[in-house]
Structure formats: structure tokens, C-alpha cells
Amino acid sequence: MRIAVPNKGRLHDPSVDLLERAGLHIESAADRKLYADTVDPEVTVLFARAADIPEYVADGAAAVGITGRDQVVESGCDLVELVDLEFGRCRLVLAAPEEGDITSPEGLAGGSVATEFPRITREYLEREGIDADVVEVTGATELTPHVEMADAIVDITSTGTTLRMNRLAVIDEVLDSSVRLYAHPDYADDPKVEQLVTAFESVLAAEDKRYVMMNVPRERLDDVREVIPGLDGPTVMDVAGDDTVAVHVVVDERDVFEVINDLKAVGASGILVTEIERLVE
Ligand SMILES: Nc1ncnc2c1ncn2[C@@H]1O[C@H](COP(=O)(O)OP(=O)(O)OP(=O)(O)O)[C@@H](O)[C@H]1O
Ligand SMILES: O=P(O)(O)OC[C@H]1O[C@H](OP(=O)(O)OP(=O)(O)O)[C@H](O)[C@@H]1O
Ligand SMILES: [Mg+2]
């Protein structure tokens, strides 16, 4: 099975990191090398531009690919979305000069919109019933309204810094995006693809969980159960030759601070907290 992965830019490192955490260590990778084996002899990684990955998957050059939803929608490729990988989160927005007279999508009528995403932009204008020209650019879109190349733009934003620095205000939301695992329709149910989905989902499920281990006097066990929030009951193990029990439990990362203090208050000791690599639900 071939998996297409962004070869550079902001998506490369988190994509490779996810594969490593999912147990798919990439072997013989080299900086300019555009394909690599993994520890699984049945899985090969192809490194390609994020914008090209929808095509690699649609053409069957790769069974699955990791790239932004914006790239897939813009490509028009009919792919199956398997998992939201929860990074590269951004929005495509319609934006216009803060001091300008376009303050609503309707204000665009008869005007022009510059964008790196012409398909998405045309579909948006059609959906909104707005008659405006689309000016295709390949980057630095935020400049165009200030040099009379366009009246507004459709571009990516996440922190909003670039829009603010270029005195552009968001007029409307066009598309929500994040990086996702996509499959060619013919491979979506392939057993190896399903193994990959399970591995990715187990990494994502573990990200905000912590494994807490402690020693508890047996007579305080019920008090400990009281302070451990929601998750499945703790695992309780006898400590050899002692009236103490070892208690292990999975806790949401955001509860850990409070839980540790509550556990100490009911007599727990030797409390250890570790991250969890994967959690297969
Ligand atoms: N500012 C951003 N915040 C979050 N995600 C982004 C941002 N810019 C781009 N992305 C996501 O990363 C994908 C790839 O972005 P892009 O094509 O700009 O390449 P890059 O990784 O930014 O590298 P470069 O822009 O240097 O070529 C986009 O399709 C989008 O899904
Ligand atoms: O809301 P912000 O956090 O400011 O991010 C938005 C910017 O990020 C991307 O640019 P990038 O840095 O990827 O450069 P590029 O335009 O060359 O892709 C995008 O093209 C926007 O310009
Ligand atoms: Mg970029």
C-alpha cells in the first residue's frame, strides 16, 4: 500500500510524526528522497506536494494520502475521507480591505476576487448568487486588493495575523479545513487501509489521555474510586505481602492536576503520570 505524505512545508513534520507514533517508522528516508519504505513491508511512503496529493490518490498512484481538506476540495477529486487528523486546522475566508466599501458578500457583485483556490471560490460565488470575476494567483494573495488587482480575496487564515498585517477584514467564511487521511474509493475498505485508520485513531484517542498509577491503602480504595472521574473503573492489583493495592487508571489530561490533589488527599502515594502512545478503543 502506498501512502502519499506532504514532502515539505508546514504539513510535512506533523505527518511524519503521526506515522512514527502510529508505529509506521519510515526507513531509509533521505532529505531529497521522494519515496521510502516503512517497517511494514506492505507500506511505502511517497513524498509529494500537499496540493498534488489529491491527484496522486485519485489516480491510484497512492491508495491513501495525508493532506488538507482545502486541497482535496480545490482539486475536485472524489476521495473518501477516512480520519480527521486534527492538525493544519485553518479556514478559507472571503476578505476585503478594512477601510474599503465591501462589507458583505453581496458587495462583491460586478467586482473581482483574487485567490489560490479558484474552484472553491467559483463554487462559493455560485452558491451565494454573486456575479464576480475570479483572479487566479499562486500566493501572497493578501497584496492584490491594495494594488487594484482585485476587490477582495479568498485565502487561508488560521491565526488571522496575515490578514491583520495587510489590513484585510473577514467578510464571510468559505470553507473549514484541517488535515485528513483520504483514500481512493477502491481502497477505502482495504484491510491494510483499515489497519492504518485504526492506528491513526488510536494515536489521536491517546493524545489527551494520561495513565495514572498509584499505591493506595486497601481501606481507602472506595475513597479513591470516588475521586477518579468518568472513565472505566480503575485496575486494582494487590501489592505482594502488604495491605496496599496498586491502582492504575486512564485520566483526561485536563483532569490530571485536580485528580492528583484529590488522590493525595485520600491517601494515595507514589503517584506516577505517563503519556499514552496509543489507545485502541
Ligand atoms: N496558515 C495556515 N494555518 C494552518 N494550516 C495552513 C496554513 N496555511 C496552509 N495550511 C494548510 O497547509 C496546507 C499546505 O499549505 P501550503 O500549500 O501553503 O504549503 P505550506 O505547507 O504552507 O508550505 P509553503 O506555503 O511554504 O509552500 C494548506 O492546504 C492548508 O491545508
Ligand atoms: O492566519 P495566519 O496564521 O496568518 O496564516 C495565514 C497565511 O498562512 C499561509 O501562508 P504561508 O505562511 O503558508 O505562506 P504561503 O502563502 O507562501 O503559503 C496562507 O497563505 C496565509 O497567507
Ligand atoms: Mg503556505
Coordinates of C-alpha atoms and ligand atoms in Angstrom, one line a residue:
M1 CA 0.0 0.0 0.0
R2 CA 1.4 3.4 -0.9
I3 CA 0.6 6.4 1.3
A4 CA 1.2 10.0 -0.1
V5 CA 2.6 12.4 2.5
P6 CA 3.5 16.1 2.2
N7 CA 7.2 16.4 1.3
K8 CA 7.8 19.9 2.7
G9 CA 6.1 22.8 4.3
R10 CA 4.1 23.0 7.5
L11 CA 2.4 19.6 7.0
H12 CA 5.5 17.5 6.5
D13 CA 6.8 17.2 10.1
P14 CA 3.4 16.5 11.8
S15 CA 2.5 14.0 9.1
V16 CA 5.8 12.1 9.6
D17 CA 5.4 12.4 13.3
L18 CA 2.0 10.8 13.1
L19 CA 3.2 7.9 11.1
E20 CA 6.0 7.3 13.6
R21 CA 3.6 7.5 16.6
A22 CA 1.3 5.1 14.7
G23 CA 4.1 2.6 14.6
L24 CA 4.9 3.1 10.9
H25 CA 8.6 4.0 11.2
I26 CA 9.9 5.4 7.9
E27 CA 13.1 3.6 6.9
S28 CA 15.9 4.9 4.6
A29 CA 14.3 8.3 4.4
A30 CA 16.6 11.0 3.0
D31 CA 16.1 14.7 2.6
R32 CA 15.5 14.9 -1.1
K33 CA 14.3 11.3 -1.5
L34 CA 10.6 11.2 -2.6
Y35 CA 9.8 7.6 -1.6
A36 CA 10.7 5.4 1.4
D37 CA 9.9 2.0 2.9
T38 CA 8.4 1.6 6.3
V39 CA 8.8 -1.1 8.9
D40 CA 5.8 -2.7 7.4
P41 CA 7.0 -4.3 4.1
E42 CA 3.5 -3.7 2.7
V43 CA 3.5 0.1 3.2
T44 CA 5.6 2.5 1.2
V45 CA 5.6 6.3 1.7
L46 CA 5.5 8.7 -1.3
F47 CA 6.5 12.3 -0.6
A48 CA 4.7 14.9 -2.7
R49 CA 3.4 18.5 -2.6
A50 CA 0.3 18.9 -0.4
A51 CA -1.5 20.3 -3.4
D52 CA -0.7 17.3 -5.6
I53 CA -1.7 14.6 -3.1
P54 CA -5.4 14.5 -4.1
E55 CA -4.3 13.7 -7.7
Y56 CA -1.9 11.0 -6.5
V57 CA -4.7 9.3 -4.7
A58 CA -7.4 9.9 -7.4
D59 CA -5.0 8.4 -10.0
G60 CA -4.3 5.4 -7.8
A61 CA -0.6 6.2 -7.6
A62 CA -1.2 6.1 -3.8
A63 CA -4.0 4.2 -2.1
V64 CA -4.3 6.9 0.6
G65 CA -2.9 10.4 1.2
I66 CA -2.5 12.9 4.0
T67 CA -3.3 16.5 3.0
G68 CA -5.6 19.5 3.8
R69 CA -9.3 19.3 3.1
D70 CA -8.9 22.6 1.2
Q71 CA -6.5 20.9 -1.2
V72 CA -8.9 18.0 -1.8
V73 CA -12.0 20.2 -2.3
E74 CA -10.0 22.5 -4.7
S75 CA -8.8 19.5 -6.7
G76 CA -12.3 18.3 -7.4
C77 CA -11.1 14.8 -6.8
D78 CA -13.7 12.3 -5.5
L79 CA -11.9 10.8 -2.5
V80 CA -13.1 9.1 0.7
E81 CA -12.3 11.0 3.9
L82 CA -11.2 8.4 6.5
V83 CA -9.9 10.3 9.5
D84 CA -9.7 14.0 10.6
L85 CA -6.0 14.1 11.8
E86 CA -6.8 17.3 13.7
F87 CA -3.7 19.4 12.6
G88 CA -3.3 22.1 9.9
R89 CA -6.6 23.5 11.1
C90 CA -7.5 26.6 9.1
R91 CA -10.4 28.4 7.3
L92 CA -10.8 29.7 3.8
V93 CA -12.4 33.1 4.2
L94 CA -13.6 35.9 1.9
A95 CA -11.7 39.1 3.0
A96 CA -11.6 42.7 1.8
P97 CA -9.8 45.9 2.8
E98 CA -10.7 47.1 6.3
E99 CA -11.2 50.7 5.0
G100 CA -12.9 49.5 1.8
D101 CA -16.6 49.7 0.9
I102 CA -17.1 45.9 0.6
T103 CA -18.6 44.8 3.9
S104 CA -20.7 41.9 2.7
P105 CA -20.5 39.1 0.1
E106 CA -23.3 40.9 -1.9
G107 CA -20.9 44.0 -2.1
L108 CA -18.7 41.9 -4.4
A109 CA -21.3 42.0 -7.3
G110 CA -19.6 43.1 -10.5
G111 CA -16.2 43.1 -8.8
S112 CA -13.3 40.6 -8.6
V113 CA -11.8 38.1 -6.1
A114 CA -8.2 37.0 -6.1
T115 CA -7.4 33.5 -4.8
E116 CA -5.2 30.4 -4.9
F117 CA -8.4 28.4 -4.8
P118 CA -10.4 29.3 -8.0
R119 CA -12.7 26.2 -7.9
I120 CA -13.7 26.7 -4.3
T121 CA -14.1 30.4 -4.9
R122 CA -16.3 29.9 -8.0
E123 CA -18.5 27.4 -6.2
Y124 CA -18.8 29.8 -3.3
L125 CA -19.8 32.7 -5.6
E126 CA -22.3 30.5 -7.4
R127 CA -23.8 29.2 -4.1
E128 CA -24.2 32.8 -2.9
G129 CA -25.5 34.0 -6.3
I130 CA -22.8 36.6 -6.7
D131 CA -21.5 37.6 -10.1
A132 CA -17.8 38.4 -9.7
D133 CA -14.6 37.6 -11.6
V134 CA -12.1 35.2 -10.1
V135 CA -8.4 36.3 -10.5
E136 CA -6.1 33.3 -10.0
V137 CA -2.8 33.9 -8.1
T138 CA -0.3 31.3 -6.7
G139 CA 0.4 33.0 -3.3
A140 CA 0.8 36.3 -1.4
T141 CA -2.9 36.8 -2.2
E142 CA -3.3 39.4 0.5
L143 CA -1.5 42.1 -1.6
T144 CA -3.9 42.0 -4.5
P145 CA -6.7 44.3 -3.1
H146 CA -4.1 47.0 -2.3
V147 CA -2.7 47.2 -5.9
E148 CA -6.1 47.2 -7.6
M149 CA -5.7 43.6 -8.9
A150 CA -8.9 42.6 -7.1
D151 CA -11.6 43.9 -4.8
A152 CA -11.4 41.0 -2.3
I153 CA -9.6 37.7 -1.7
V154 CA -10.5 34.1 -0.8
D155 CA -7.5 32.8 1.2
I156 CA -6.4 30.7 4.1
T157 CA -6.4 32.0 7.6
S158 CA -5.6 30.4 11.0
T159 CA -4.2 33.0 13.5
G160 CA -5.5 35.9 11.4
T161 CA -2.1 37.6 11.5
T162 CA -1.5 37.9 7.8
L163 CA -5.0 39.4 7.2
R164 CA -4.5 41.9 10.0
M165 CA -1.0 42.8 8.9
N166 CA -2.4 43.5 5.4
R167 CA -5.4 45.5 6.8
L168 CA -7.9 42.9 5.5
A169 CA -11.2 42.1 7.3
V170 CA -13.1 38.8 7.1
I171 CA -16.4 39.2 5.2
D172 CA -17.5 35.6 5.1
E173 CA -16.4 32.0 5.9
V174 CA -15.9 29.9 2.7
L175 CA -14.6 26.5 3.9
D176 CA -13.3 24.9 7.1
S177 CA -10.2 22.8 6.7
S178 CA -7.9 20.5 8.5
V179 CA -5.5 17.7 7.5
R180 CA -7.2 14.4 7.0
L181 CA -6.5 10.9 5.7
Y182 CA -8.1 10.3 2.3
A183 CA -8.4 7.1 0.3
H184 CA -9.1 6.3 -3.3
P185 CA -12.7 4.9 -3.3
D186 CA -11.4 1.5 -4.5
Y187 CA -9.1 1.2 -1.5
A188 CA -11.3 2.7 1.3
D189 CA -12.2 -0.8 2.6
D190 CA -8.8 -2.4 2.0
P191 CA -7.8 -4.3 5.2
K192 CA -4.3 -2.6 5.2
V193 CA -6.0 0.8 5.0
E194 CA -8.3 -0.2 7.8
Q195 CA -5.2 -1.1 9.9
L196 CA -3.8 2.4 9.2
V197 CA -7.1 4.1 10.2
T198 CA -7.1 2.1 13.5
A199 CA -3.5 3.1 14.1
F200 CA -4.1 6.8 13.5
E201 CA -7.3 6.8 15.5
S202 CA -5.5 5.1 18.4
V203 CA -2.8 7.8 18.4
L204 CA -5.4 10.6 18.3
A205 CA -7.5 9.0 21.1
A206 CA -4.4 8.8 23.3
E207 CA -3.2 12.4 22.8
D208 CA -5.3 13.9 25.5
K209 CA -5.2 11.0 27.9
R210 CA -2.7 10.2 30.7
Y211 CA -2.0 6.9 32.5
V212 CA -2.0 7.4 36.3
M213 CA -0.5 4.7 38.7
M214 CA -0.5 4.9 42.5
N215 CA -0.4 2.9 45.7
V216 CA -3.5 3.0 48.0
P217 CA -4.2 1.6 51.4
R218 CA -6.8 -1.1 50.8
E219 CA -9.3 0.5 53.3
R220 CA -9.1 3.8 51.2
L221 CA -10.0 2.1 47.9
D222 CA -13.6 3.3 47.9
D223 CA -12.5 6.9 48.5
V224 CA -10.1 6.6 45.6
R225 CA -12.9 5.4 43.3
E226 CA -14.9 8.5 44.3
V227 CA -12.2 10.9 43.0
I228 CA -11.5 9.2 39.7
P229 CA -13.6 10.9 37.1
G230 CA -15.8 9.3 34.5
L231 CA -13.5 6.8 32.8
D232 CA -13.8 3.0 33.2
G233 CA -13.2 1.7 36.7
P234 CA -9.5 1.6 37.8
T235 CA -7.4 -1.5 37.6
V236 CA -6.6 -2.7 41.1
M237 CA -3.7 -5.0 41.8
D238 CA -2.6 -6.5 45.1
V239 CA 0.9 -5.4 46.3
A240 CA 2.7 -8.5 47.5
G241 CA 2.7 -9.0 51.2
D242 CA 1.2 -5.7 52.1
D243 CA -2.2 -4.2 52.9
T244 CA -1.7 -1.8 50.0
V245 CA -3.1 -2.0 46.5
A246 CA -1.7 -0.6 43.2
V247 CA -4.3 1.3 41.3
H248 CA -4.0 2.2 37.6
V249 CA -6.4 4.4 35.7
V250 CA -6.7 6.4 32.4
V251 CA -7.5 10.1 33.0
D252 CA -8.2 13.0 30.7
E253 CA -5.1 15.2 30.6
R254 CA -7.2 18.3 31.6
D255 CA -8.3 16.5 34.8
V256 CA -4.8 15.3 35.9
F257 CA -3.9 18.3 38.1
E258 CA -7.1 18.1 40.1
V259 CA -7.2 14.3 40.3
I260 CA -3.7 14.1 41.7
N261 CA -4.5 16.5 44.5
D262 CA -7.7 14.6 45.3
L263 CA -5.9 11.3 45.3
K264 CA -3.2 12.5 47.7
A265 CA -6.0 13.8 50.0
V266 CA -7.5 10.3 50.2
G267 CA -4.2 8.7 51.0
A268 CA -2.7 7.7 47.6
S269 CA 1.1 7.7 47.4
G270 CA 3.8 7.0 44.8
I271 CA 1.5 8.6 42.1
L272 CA 3.0 8.3 38.6
V273 CA 1.6 10.0 35.5
T274 CA 2.7 9.0 32.0
E275 CA 1.6 9.8 28.4
I276 CA -0.1 7.1 26.4
E277 CA 1.3 6.2 22.9
R278 CA -1.9 4.7 21.5
L279 CA -5.4 3.9 22.9
V280 CA -7.4 1.4 20.8
E281 CA -11.0 1.9 21.9
Ligands
LIG1 N1 -1.7 29.4 8.0 C1 -2.1 28.1 8.0 N2 -2.5 27.6 9.1 C2 -2.9 26.3 9.1 N3 -2.9 25.5 8.0 C3 -2.4 26.0 6.9 C4 -2.0 27.3 6.8 N4 -1.6 27.6 5.6 C5 -1.7 26.4 4.9 N5 -2.3 25.5 5.7 C6 -2.6 24.1 5.4 O1 -1.4 23.5 4.9 C7 -1.7 23.2 3.5 C8 -0.4 23.4 2.7 O2 -0.2 24.8 2.8 P1 0.7 25.4 1.7 O3 0.3 24.9 0.4 O4 0.7 26.9 1.9 O5 2.1 24.9 1.9 P2 3.0 25.2 3.2 O6 3.0 23.9 4.0 O7 2.4 26.4 3.8 O8 4.4 25.5 2.6 P3 4.6 26.7 1.6 O9 3.5 27.6 1.8 O10 5.9 27.2 2.1 O11 4.7 26.1 0.2 C9 -2.9 24.0 3.1 O12 -3.6 23.4 2.1 C10 -3.7 24.1 4.3 O13 -4.4 22.8 4.5
LIG2 O1 -3.8 33.4 9.6 P1 -2.3 33.2 9.5 O2 -1.7 32.4 10.7 O3 -1.6 34.5 9.3 O4 -1.9 32.2 8.3 C1 -2.4 32.6 7.0 C2 -1.3 32.5 6.0 O5 -0.7 31.2 6.0 C3 -0.5 30.8 4.7 O6 0.7 31.4 4.2 P2 2.1 30.7 4.3 O7 2.8 31.1 5.5 O8 1.8 29.2 4.2 O9 2.8 31.2 3.1 P3 2.3 30.9 1.6 O10 1.3 32.0 1.3 O11 3.6 31.0 0.8 O12 1.7 29.5 1.6 C4 -1.7 31.4 3.9 O13 -1.3 31.5 2.5 C5 -1.9 32.7 4.6 O14 -1.1 33.7 3.9
MG3 MG 1.7 28.1 2.7

